[in-house]
């Protein structure tokens, strides 16, 4: 295959048939997840009210590969394998000798990588006899993905969306409904958690933490209902590794290997999905590659958070996970990359970061949107606010190559399009975008709230 | 290649390198375009103030094929060849023995087929030394496409968008600006035409006719500025034939031939682009295929309009074209498929219809949106309101196959996604969609305004 093509495509017959579990190849396993009350490691029974046993097994498995069910592959085929692009026109505009590639997940039904895990989560729940899935959503990508996935397996899907996003982004609500999902603004009067918040503040704008509490409450209360999470957990990252496995095949086709991989990190599922198969190759000594996470300066869990046991939600109801965290009661500033506004980081990615296998940088959002506009005008895709962080890190690397003359190969995770996030571009183009950098005092205050975990 | 695949992909090396001109193969040429004042056939000089000579030549050429310039192919490569999908999941949901395929143009930068002609139009204008392009846009697809295309060749792009759409669809405005275009609500104070309208009615919601007048006025007044049109004309349909040429190759790969092709018609460029290469095969006796246009019941130019000389714009400034028309002063009801709200039909498609080579049906919009929702839930793509007309016609055909037991192969033109049109789905899902069927009295009144053309 001509290595100068714009698109490197795979046939459906080349679609990966197994997900990859990085845990099998790490020099040490990640620390256990702890029960919030006893601080003892959680067991399968602790998670059974919310998840089907097949997903709980995937969460803790030490097997290197997990087979992808045929029914999941059948749905993946609607958009997978996703294309790997060479950004010829961006390279030319930058005047860089670097070769820039991007793996584009915006071709999926939701417009991002999220359906890669929504589809198997819906499949395993349907297989377990579950009738309905509940979840939370912020900006709406995850709610859209789960709504679509649930429809493929005859499940109902109920989404609690943070009230402020629900009001600001009516298109996401409509897209979720178009796929057949039911959507509620959160806090809602449908749950005790929601009613408690509304009693104190009838005009509450909501938060991801409250929305999680509502979705979990409904799932825990109804035996025919389970809860689904769109990032952070091991099984979610496992499902996303189809991205990296495809990218490895695509590079092999053109006889190219990446020198640098950059991806954005919020909860970590897109980043882990692309990079873990490359990390396997690096750990095996078959690939020399630098892997870099790009996170928002306003929510810098990897670069400025601590590595400690913390809750996954604001209310402190979830198990304790050892992860890079800004403190579970840290409320990030309202940056436009809603998918990166999370106080913690996937425990697996945090562990890999501690092992020194990946790097991280934090970037202010105006630099990210400048990269997004540059990319749109040269490559024709308007990126979602989240991957503009990866694009900013990519352009930074490419400009260093311009200075040094090095023709490095850079791979970028372009995890979604920005068609439903255009208001953020409007703010940027109108010169009305504020940069948010986390003040040290605010970080210290949030970290003071970390739980004390012994043993 | 396995004929049961979900996606039939082409490599970049298989991208068509020539556009196809149907005129070369028709039993009779379409009637000439006439000067609005003299009623004599227009010559190249009449069009030179607005278009570069290369496009004027393409407008009147009798050559069967026109080579696609390398620089245009380079931009096409960003998204072309576009995928041909087999709608396995929709077929299953319908329980039909029919095999449904759709050619998807939503992968382009604008999200529709429009860049297929925006890119060459920008290229030829840049080659002719033009500095700026002006155009009108309704819902915004065409303005987005031209804004992107202009950026690829260093041209400025100025778009007049119908005021009511400008106010209702802020995302389109932002997308046009993200690609680098400048956008004005129309009527504007920047032109004599706009000021004249605003003097009479400061709150005018605008119309496509007024927006065309503004864009044409600026182009005619400035030697470094040309005007670009997104449908109707021969050279526009010529550029769109890349769609059909690719689809022919894709069907040949899997050894399948379509029995029925359905596409939506507004100005006719998407429909002509897909079907003209198939018509060539039909005219040559190599293919037995039924080709059907689907138009809105609220704006039925093929099924209820007359075949007569009429103006292309409401104000009566353009040359006279013989076409199917509802009368140039007919104002269509506000159906959600903004791209189909045009009083006339491409003269070339009108001619082909008169020759009996294609059929046409008119469909009310609620039936179209029902088809769109059904398609989204099974195939994962939310279609733009325009191609839901093609999907409704496709589902209709597939259900007839269910009754008859015929395993027909149906090809559908899915010319764009609906990410920026979700408000229309919101209205449909909320049960707030009105169907518009054109009353006979209103049609008669509009047709009474047709110009009298002798000779």
PDB file of N, CA and C in Angstrom, chain B residues 208-285:
ATOM      1  N   UNK B 208     -34.353  33.083  -0.199  1.00  0.00           N
ATOM      2  CA  UNK B 208     -33.237  32.650  -1.028  1.00  0.00           C
ATOM      3  C   UNK B 208     -33.080  33.590  -2.226  1.00  0.00           C
ATOM      4  N   UNK B 209     -34.209  34.036  -2.753  1.00  0.00           N
ATOM      5  CA  UNK B 209     -34.174  34.948  -3.892  1.00  0.00           C
ATOM      6  C   UNK B 209     -33.441  36.242  -3.566  1.00  0.00           C
ATOM      7  N   UNK B 210     -33.718  36.804  -2.399  1.00  0.00           N
ATOM      8  CA  UNK B 210     -33.050  38.048  -1.989  1.00  0.00           C
ATOM      9  C   UNK B 210     -31.565  37.793  -1.751  1.00  0.00           C
ATOM     10  N   UNK B 211     -31.238  36.673  -1.096  1.00  0.00           N
ATOM     11  CA  UNK B 211     -29.840  36.357  -0.798  1.00  0.00           C
ATOM     12  C   UNK B 211     -29.031  36.167  -2.086  1.00  0.00           C
ATOM     13  N   UNK B 212     -29.661  35.532  -3.105  1.00  0.00           N
ATOM     14  CA  UNK B 212     -28.989  35.386  -4.402  1.00  0.00           C
ATOM     15  C   UNK B 212     -28.706  36.764  -4.984  1.00  0.00           C
ATOM     16  N   UNK B 213     -29.711  37.650  -4.941  1.00  0.00           N
ATOM     17  CA  UNK B 213     -29.535  38.998  -5.497  1.00  0.00           C
ATOM     18  C   UNK B 213     -28.349  39.701  -4.830  1.00  0.00           C
ATOM     19  N   UNK B 214     -28.218  39.553  -3.500  1.00  0.00           N
ATOM     20  CA  UNK B 214     -27.123  40.229  -2.790  1.00  0.00           C
ATOM     21  C   UNK B 214     -25.757  39.669  -3.196  1.00  0.00           C
ATOM     22  N   UNK B 215     -25.662  38.324  -3.241  1.00  0.00           N
ATOM     23  CA  UNK B 215     -24.382  37.701  -3.595  1.00  0.00           C
ATOM     24  C   UNK B 215     -23.993  38.030  -5.036  1.00  0.00           C
ATOM     25  N   UNK B 216     -24.984  38.008  -5.938  1.00  0.00           N
ATOM     26  CA  UNK B 216     -24.722  38.316  -7.347  1.00  0.00           C
ATOM     27  C   UNK B 216     -24.312  39.780  -7.503  1.00  0.00           C
ATOM     28  N   UNK B 217     -24.974  40.672  -6.785  1.00  0.00           N
ATOM     29  CA  UNK B 217     -24.662  42.111  -6.895  1.00  0.00           C
ATOM     30  C   UNK B 217     -23.203  42.382  -6.528  1.00  0.00           C
ATOM     31  N   UNK B 218     -22.738  41.785  -5.430  1.00  0.00           N
ATOM     32  CA  UNK B 218     -21.354  42.010  -5.002  1.00  0.00           C
ATOM     33  C   UNK B 218     -20.377  41.437  -6.025  1.00  0.00           C
ATOM     34  N   UNK B 219     -20.701  40.264  -6.554  1.00  0.00           N
ATOM     35  CA  UNK B 219     -19.822  39.630  -7.537  1.00  0.00           C
ATOM     36  C   UNK B 219     -19.767  40.444  -8.830  1.00  0.00           C
ATOM     37  N   UNK B 220     -20.928  40.908  -9.275  1.00  0.00           N
ATOM     38  CA  UNK B 220     -20.984  41.654 -10.541  1.00  0.00           C
ATOM     39  C   UNK B 220     -20.254  42.992 -10.422  1.00  0.00           C
ATOM     40  N   UNK B 221     -20.252  43.571  -9.215  1.00  0.00           N
ATOM     41  CA  UNK B 221     -19.691  44.895  -8.996  1.00  0.00           C
ATOM     42  C   UNK B 221     -18.161  44.870  -8.876  1.00  0.00           C
ATOM     43  N   UNK B 222     -17.597  43.730  -8.452  1.00  0.00           N
ATOM     44  CA  UNK B 222     -16.158  43.647  -8.176  1.00  0.00           C
ATOM     45  C   UNK B 222     -15.453  42.675  -9.119  1.00  0.00           C
ATOM     46  N   UNK B 223     -14.524  43.178  -9.926  1.00  0.00           N
ATOM     47  CA  UNK B 223     -13.845  42.312 -10.908  1.00  0.00           C
ATOM     48  C   UNK B 223     -13.074  41.164 -10.265  1.00  0.00           C
ATOM     49  N   UNK B 224     -12.655  41.317  -8.997  1.00  0.00           N
ATOM     50  CA  UNK B 224     -11.875  40.243  -8.360  1.00  0.00           C
ATOM     51  C   UNK B 224     -12.780  39.242  -7.646  1.00  0.00           C
ATOM     52  N   UNK B 225     -14.091  39.396  -7.812  1.00  0.00           N
ATOM     53  CA  UNK B 225     -15.049  38.559  -7.082  1.00  0.00           C
ATOM     54  C   UNK B 225     -15.975  37.830  -8.047  1.00  0.00           C
ATOM     55  N   UNK B 226     -16.178  36.535  -7.832  1.00  0.00           N
ATOM     56  CA  UNK B 226     -17.146  35.760  -8.605  1.00  0.00           C
ATOM     57  C   UNK B 226     -18.217  35.178  -7.695  1.00  0.00           C
ATOM     58  N   UNK B 227     -19.248  34.675  -8.355  1.00  0.00           N
ATOM     59  CA  UNK B 227     -20.383  34.090  -7.663  1.00  0.00           C
ATOM     60  C   UNK B 227     -20.355  32.572  -7.869  1.00  0.00           C
ATOM     61  N   UNK B 228     -20.832  31.815  -6.889  1.00  0.00           N
ATOM     62  CA  UNK B 228     -20.861  30.351  -7.015  1.00  0.00           C
ATOM     63  C   UNK B 228     -22.240  29.837  -6.634  1.00  0.00           C
ATOM     64  N   UNK B 229     -22.728  28.861  -7.418  1.00  0.00           N
ATOM     65  CA  UNK B 229     -24.067  28.301  -7.175  1.00  0.00           C
ATOM     66  C   UNK B 229     -23.938  26.817  -6.819  1.00  0.00           C
ATOM     67  N   UNK B 230     -24.770  26.353  -5.883  1.00  0.00           N
ATOM     68  CA  UNK B 230     -24.596  25.011  -5.334  1.00  0.00           C
ATOM     69  C   UNK B 230     -25.453  23.924  -5.926  1.00  0.00           C
ATOM     70  N   UNK B 231     -26.329  24.270  -6.902  1.00  0.00           N
ATOM     71  CA  UNK B 231     -27.172  23.228  -7.498  1.00  0.00           C
ATOM     72  C   UNK B 231     -27.667  23.703  -8.857  1.00  0.00           C
ATOM     73  N   UNK B 232     -28.642  23.035  -9.421  1.00  0.00           N
ATOM     74  CA  UNK B 232     -29.419  23.433 -10.603  1.00  0.00           C
ATOM     75  C   UNK B 232     -28.626  23.404 -11.922  1.00  0.00           C
ATOM     76  N   UNK B 233     -27.452  24.063 -11.949  1.00  0.00           N
ATOM     77  CA  UNK B 233     -26.736  24.226 -13.224  1.00  0.00           C
ATOM     78  C   UNK B 233     -26.032  22.936 -13.665  1.00  0.00           C
ATOM     79  N   UNK B 234     -25.758  22.858 -14.980  1.00  0.00           N
ATOM     80  CA  UNK B 234     -25.144  21.651 -15.543  1.00  0.00           C
ATOM     81  C   UNK B 234     -23.776  21.343 -14.943  1.00  0.00           C
ATOM     82  N   UNK B 235     -22.948  22.394 -14.752  1.00  0.00           N
ATOM     83  CA  UNK B 235     -21.588  22.115 -14.268  1.00  0.00           C
ATOM     84  C   UNK B 235     -21.605  21.629 -12.828  1.00  0.00           C
ATOM     85  N   UNK B 236     -22.622  22.032 -12.072  1.00  0.00           N
ATOM     86  CA  UNK B 236     -22.745  21.552 -10.689  1.00  0.00           C
ATOM     87  C   UNK B 236     -23.069  20.055 -10.684  1.00  0.00           C
ATOM     88  N   UNK B 237     -24.038  19.672 -11.525  1.00  0.00           N
ATOM     89  CA  UNK B 237     -24.407  18.255 -11.605  1.00  0.00           C
ATOM     90  C   UNK B 237     -23.244  17.422 -12.151  1.00  0.00           C
ATOM     91  N   UNK B 238     -22.519  18.017 -13.114  1.00  0.00           N
ATOM     92  CA  UNK B 238     -21.331  17.331 -13.656  1.00  0.00           C
ATOM     93  C   UNK B 238     -20.377  16.937 -12.531  1.00  0.00           C
ATOM     94  N   UNK B 239     -20.049  17.908 -11.665  1.00  0.00           N
ATOM     95  CA  UNK B 239     -19.089  17.635 -10.571  1.00  0.00           C
ATOM     96  C   UNK B 239     -19.605  16.552  -9.623  1.00  0.00           C
ATOM     97  N   UNK B 240     -20.923  16.522  -9.450  1.00  0.00           N
ATOM     98  CA  UNK B 240     -21.488  15.560  -8.496  1.00  0.00           C
ATOM     99  C   UNK B 240     -21.471  14.119  -9.030  1.00  0.00           C
ATOM    100  N   UNK B 241     -21.175  13.933 -10.313  1.00  0.00           N
ATOM    101  CA  UNK B 241     -21.205  12.561 -10.850  1.00  0.00           C
ATOM    102  C   UNK B 241     -20.111  11.666 -10.264  1.00  0.00           C
ATOM    103  N   UNK B 242     -19.166  12.237  -9.510  1.00  0.00           N
ATOM    104  CA  UNK B 242     -18.207  11.354  -8.813  1.00  0.00           C
ATOM    105  C   UNK B 242     -18.960  10.380  -7.917  1.00  0.00           C
ATOM    106  N   UNK B 243     -20.112  10.791  -7.392  1.00  0.00           N
ATOM    107  CA  UNK B 243     -20.876   9.917  -6.492  1.00  0.00           C
ATOM    108  C   UNK B 243     -21.305   8.652  -7.234  1.00  0.00           C
ATOM    109  N   UNK B 244     -21.943   8.844  -8.369  1.00  0.00           N
ATOM    110  CA  UNK B 244     -22.453   7.702  -9.124  1.00  0.00           C
ATOM    111  C   UNK B 244     -21.346   6.847  -9.720  1.00  0.00           C
ATOM    112  N   UNK B 245     -20.273   7.486 -10.184  1.00  0.00           N
ATOM    113  CA  UNK B 245     -19.154   6.709 -10.757  1.00  0.00           C
ATOM    114  C   UNK B 245     -18.559   5.796  -9.691  1.00  0.00           C
ATOM    115  N   UNK B 246     -18.404   6.318  -8.470  1.00  0.00           N
ATOM    116  CA  UNK B 246     -17.905   5.469  -7.380  1.00  0.00           C
ATOM    117  C   UNK B 246     -18.875   4.327  -7.082  1.00  0.00           C
ATOM    118  N   UNK B 247     -20.170   4.658  -7.029  1.00  0.00           N
ATOM    119  CA  UNK B 247     -21.162   3.626  -6.689  1.00  0.00           C
ATOM    120  C   UNK B 247     -21.153   2.501  -7.725  1.00  0.00           C
ATOM    121  N   UNK B 248     -20.990   2.856  -9.003  1.00  0.00           N
ATOM    122  CA  UNK B 248     -20.906   1.823 -10.048  1.00  0.00           C
ATOM    123  C   UNK B 248     -19.729   0.889  -9.785  1.00  0.00           C
ATOM    124  N   UNK B 249     -18.573   1.484  -9.449  1.00  0.00           N
ATOM    125  CA  UNK B 249     -17.387   0.671  -9.142  1.00  0.00           C
ATOM    126  C   UNK B 249     -17.636  -0.219  -7.933  1.00  0.00           C
ATOM    127  N   UNK B 250     -18.302   0.356  -6.921  1.00  0.00           N
ATOM    128  CA  UNK B 250     -18.540  -0.397  -5.688  1.00  0.00           C
ATOM    129  C   UNK B 250     -19.469  -1.583  -5.933  1.00  0.00           C
ATOM    130  N   UNK B 251     -20.512  -1.381  -6.741  1.00  0.00           N
ATOM    131  CA  UNK B 251     -21.402  -2.500  -7.065  1.00  0.00           C
ATOM    132  C   UNK B 251     -20.660  -3.555  -7.893  1.00  0.00           C
ATOM    133  N   UNK B 252     -19.812  -3.101  -8.813  1.00  0.00           N
ATOM    134  CA  UNK B 252     -19.059  -4.061  -9.636  1.00  0.00           C
ATOM    135  C   UNK B 252     -18.177  -4.935  -8.752  1.00  0.00           C
ATOM    136  N   UNK B 253     -17.611  -4.340  -7.691  1.00  0.00           N
ATOM    137  CA  UNK B 253     -16.738  -5.092  -6.777  1.00  0.00           C
ATOM    138  C   UNK B 253     -17.445  -6.268  -6.127  1.00  0.00           C
ATOM    139  N   UNK B 254     -18.730  -6.083  -5.812  1.00  0.00           N
ATOM    140  CA  UNK B 254     -19.447  -7.152  -5.119  1.00  0.00           C
ATOM    141  C   UNK B 254     -20.349  -7.928  -6.077  1.00  0.00           C
ATOM    142  N   UNK B 255     -20.271  -7.600  -7.371  1.00  0.00           N
ATOM    143  CA  UNK B 255     -21.041  -8.360  -8.350  1.00  0.00           C
ATOM    144  C   UNK B 255     -22.545  -8.214  -8.194  1.00  0.00           C
ATOM    145  N   UNK B 256     -22.978  -7.001  -7.811  1.00  0.00           N
ATOM    146  CA  UNK B 256     -24.406  -6.733  -7.602  1.00  0.00           C
ATOM    147  C   UNK B 256     -24.809  -5.591  -8.533  1.00  0.00           C
ATOM    148  N   UNK B 257     -26.066  -5.589  -9.018  1.00  0.00           N
ATOM    149  CA  UNK B 257     -26.561  -4.435  -9.770  1.00  0.00           C
ATOM    150  C   UNK B 257     -27.879  -3.982  -9.156  1.00  0.00           C
ATOM    151  N   UNK B 258     -28.096  -2.668  -9.045  1.00  0.00           N
ATOM    152  CA  UNK B 258     -29.331  -2.171  -8.452  1.00  0.00           C
ATOM    153  C   UNK B 258     -30.513  -2.323  -9.408  1.00  0.00           C
ATOM    154  N   UNK B 259     -31.666  -2.660  -8.849  1.00  0.00           N
ATOM    155  CA  UNK B 259     -32.911  -2.691  -9.619  1.00  0.00           C
ATOM    156  C   UNK B 259     -33.645  -1.356  -9.544  1.00  0.00           C
ATOM    157  N   UNK B 260     -33.495  -0.678  -8.415  1.00  0.00           N
ATOM    158  CA  UNK B 260     -34.187   0.594  -8.189  1.00  0.00           C
ATOM    159  C   UNK B 260     -33.199   1.563  -7.528  1.00  0.00           C
ATOM    160  N   UNK B 261     -33.179   2.802  -7.993  1.00  0.00           N
ATOM    161  CA  UNK B 261     -32.385   3.848  -7.324  1.00  0.00           C
ATOM    162  C   UNK B 261     -33.336   4.952  -6.904  1.00  0.00           C
ATOM    163  N   UNK B 262     -33.251   5.380  -5.623  1.00  0.00           N
ATOM    164  CA  UNK B 262     -34.077   6.496  -5.154  1.00  0.00           C
ATOM    165  C   UNK B 262     -33.181   7.580  -4.563  1.00  0.00           C
ATOM    166  N   UNK B 263     -33.500   8.832  -4.885  1.00  0.00           N
ATOM    167  CA  UNK B 263     -32.758   9.964  -4.328  1.00  0.00           C
ATOM    168  C   UNK B 263     -33.719  11.118  -4.154  1.00  0.00           C
ATOM    169  N   UNK B 264     -33.371  12.057  -3.250  1.00  0.00           N
ATOM    170  CA  UNK B 264     -34.239  13.220  -3.064  1.00  0.00           C
ATOM    171  C   UNK B 264     -33.859  14.307  -4.062  1.00  0.00           C
ATOM    172  N   UNK B 265     -34.851  15.152  -4.404  1.00  0.00           N
ATOM    173  CA  UNK B 265     -34.582  16.237  -5.340  1.00  0.00           C
ATOM    174  C   UNK B 265     -35.046  17.577  -4.786  1.00  0.00           C
ATOM    175  N   UNK B 266     -34.108  18.541  -4.802  1.00  0.00           N
ATOM    176  CA  UNK B 266     -34.443  19.927  -4.465  1.00  0.00           C
ATOM    177  C   UNK B 266     -34.083  20.729  -5.707  1.00  0.00           C
ATOM    178  N   UNK B 267     -32.801  21.102  -5.833  1.00  0.00           N
ATOM    179  CA  UNK B 267     -32.304  21.651  -7.092  1.00  0.00           C
ATOM    180  C   UNK B 267     -31.880  20.532  -8.027  1.00  0.00           C
ATOM    181  N   UNK B 268     -31.563  19.368  -7.462  1.00  0.00           N
ATOM    182  CA  UNK B 268     -31.291  18.183  -8.288  1.00  0.00           C
ATOM    183  C   UNK B 268     -29.850  17.694  -8.322  1.00  0.00           C
ATOM    184  N   UNK B 269     -28.930  18.356  -7.599  1.00  0.00           N
ATOM    185  CA  UNK B 269     -27.513  18.013  -7.798  1.00  0.00           C
ATOM    186  C   UNK B 269     -27.121  16.688  -7.164  1.00  0.00           C
ATOM    187  N   UNK B 270     -27.684  16.372  -5.996  1.00  0.00           N
ATOM    188  CA  UNK B 270     -27.369  15.095  -5.365  1.00  0.00           C
ATOM    189  C   UNK B 270     -27.969  13.951  -6.185  1.00  0.00           C
ATOM    190  N   UNK B 271     -29.206  14.143  -6.615  1.00  0.00           N
ATOM    191  CA  UNK B 271     -29.899  13.118  -7.400  1.00  0.00           C
ATOM    192  C   UNK B 271     -29.185  12.870  -8.733  1.00  0.00           C
ATOM    193  N   UNK B 272     -28.868  13.956  -9.425  1.00  0.00           N
ATOM    194  CA  UNK B 272     -28.162  13.816 -10.703  1.00  0.00           C
ATOM    195  C   UNK B 272     -26.785  13.192 -10.513  1.00  0.00           C
ATOM    196  N   UNK B 273     -26.105  13.611  -9.437  1.00  0.00           N
ATOM    197  CA  UNK B 273     -24.757  13.096  -9.180  1.00  0.00           C
ATOM    198  C   UNK B 273     -24.729  11.598  -9.006  1.00  0.00           C
ATOM    199  N   UNK B 274     -25.695  11.065  -8.295  1.00  0.00           N
ATOM    200  CA  UNK B 274     -25.725   9.615  -8.105  1.00  0.00           C
ATOM    201  C   UNK B 274     -26.242   8.890  -9.342  1.00  0.00           C
ATOM    202  N   UNK B 275     -27.303   9.441  -9.966  1.00  0.00           N
ATOM    203  CA  UNK B 275     -28.014   8.622 -10.968  1.00  0.00           C
ATOM    204  C   UNK B 275     -27.481   8.753 -12.396  1.00  0.00           C
ATOM    205  N   UNK B 276     -26.851   9.867 -12.761  1.00  0.00           N
ATOM    206  CA  UNK B 276     -26.472  10.047 -14.172  1.00  0.00           C
ATOM    207  C   UNK B 276     -25.532   8.945 -14.685  1.00  0.00           C
ATOM    208  N   UNK B 277     -24.507   8.534 -13.925  1.00  0.00           N
ATOM    209  CA  UNK B 277     -23.678   7.426 -14.430  1.00  0.00           C
ATOM    210  C   UNK B 277     -24.485   6.133 -14.609  1.00  0.00           C
ATOM    211  N   UNK B 278     -25.490   5.906 -13.750  1.00  0.00           N
ATOM    212  CA  UNK B 278     -26.346   4.730 -13.927  1.00  0.00           C
ATOM    213  C   UNK B 278     -27.242   4.901 -15.154  1.00  0.00           C
ATOM    214  N   UNK B 279     -27.681   6.142 -15.409  1.00  0.00           N
ATOM    215  CA  UNK B 279     -28.489   6.425 -16.609  1.00  0.00           C
ATOM    216  C   UNK B 279     -27.682   6.150 -17.872  1.00  0.00           C
ATOM    217  N   UNK B 280     -26.389   6.493 -17.837  1.00  0.00           N
ATOM    218  CA  UNK B 280     -25.511   6.177 -18.984  1.00  0.00           C
ATOM    219  C   UNK B 280     -25.567   4.675 -19.271  1.00  0.00           C
ATOM    220  N   UNK B 281     -25.451   3.881 -18.223  1.00  0.00           N
ATOM    221  CA  UNK B 281     -25.474   2.422 -18.383  1.00  0.00           C
ATOM    222  C   UNK B 281     -26.835   1.953 -18.891  1.00  0.00           C
ATOM    223  N   UNK B 282     -27.887   2.603 -18.404  1.00  0.00           N
ATOM    224  CA  UNK B 282     -29.244   2.244 -18.832  1.00  0.00           C
ATOM    225  C   UNK B 282     -29.451   2.597 -20.310  1.00  0.00           C
ATOM    226  N   UNK B 283     -29.013   3.804 -20.706  1.00  0.00           N
ATOM    227  CA  UNK B 283     -29.159   4.246 -22.089  1.00  0.00           C
ATOM    228  C   UNK B 283     -28.358   3.357 -23.038  1.00  0.00           C
ATOM    229  N   UNK B 284     -27.250   2.813 -22.548  1.00  0.00           N
ATOM    230  CA  UNK B 284     -26.401   1.952 -23.377  1.00  0.00           C
ATOM    231  C   UNK B 284     -26.905   0.507 -23.385  1.00  0.00           C
ATOM    232  N   UNK B 285     -27.994   0.250 -22.629  1.00  0.00           N
ATOM    233  CA  UNK B 285     -28.556  -1.099 -22.612  1.00  0.00           C
ATOM    234  C   UNK B 285     -27.778  -2.075 -21.734  1.00  0.00           C
TER     235      UNK B 285
END
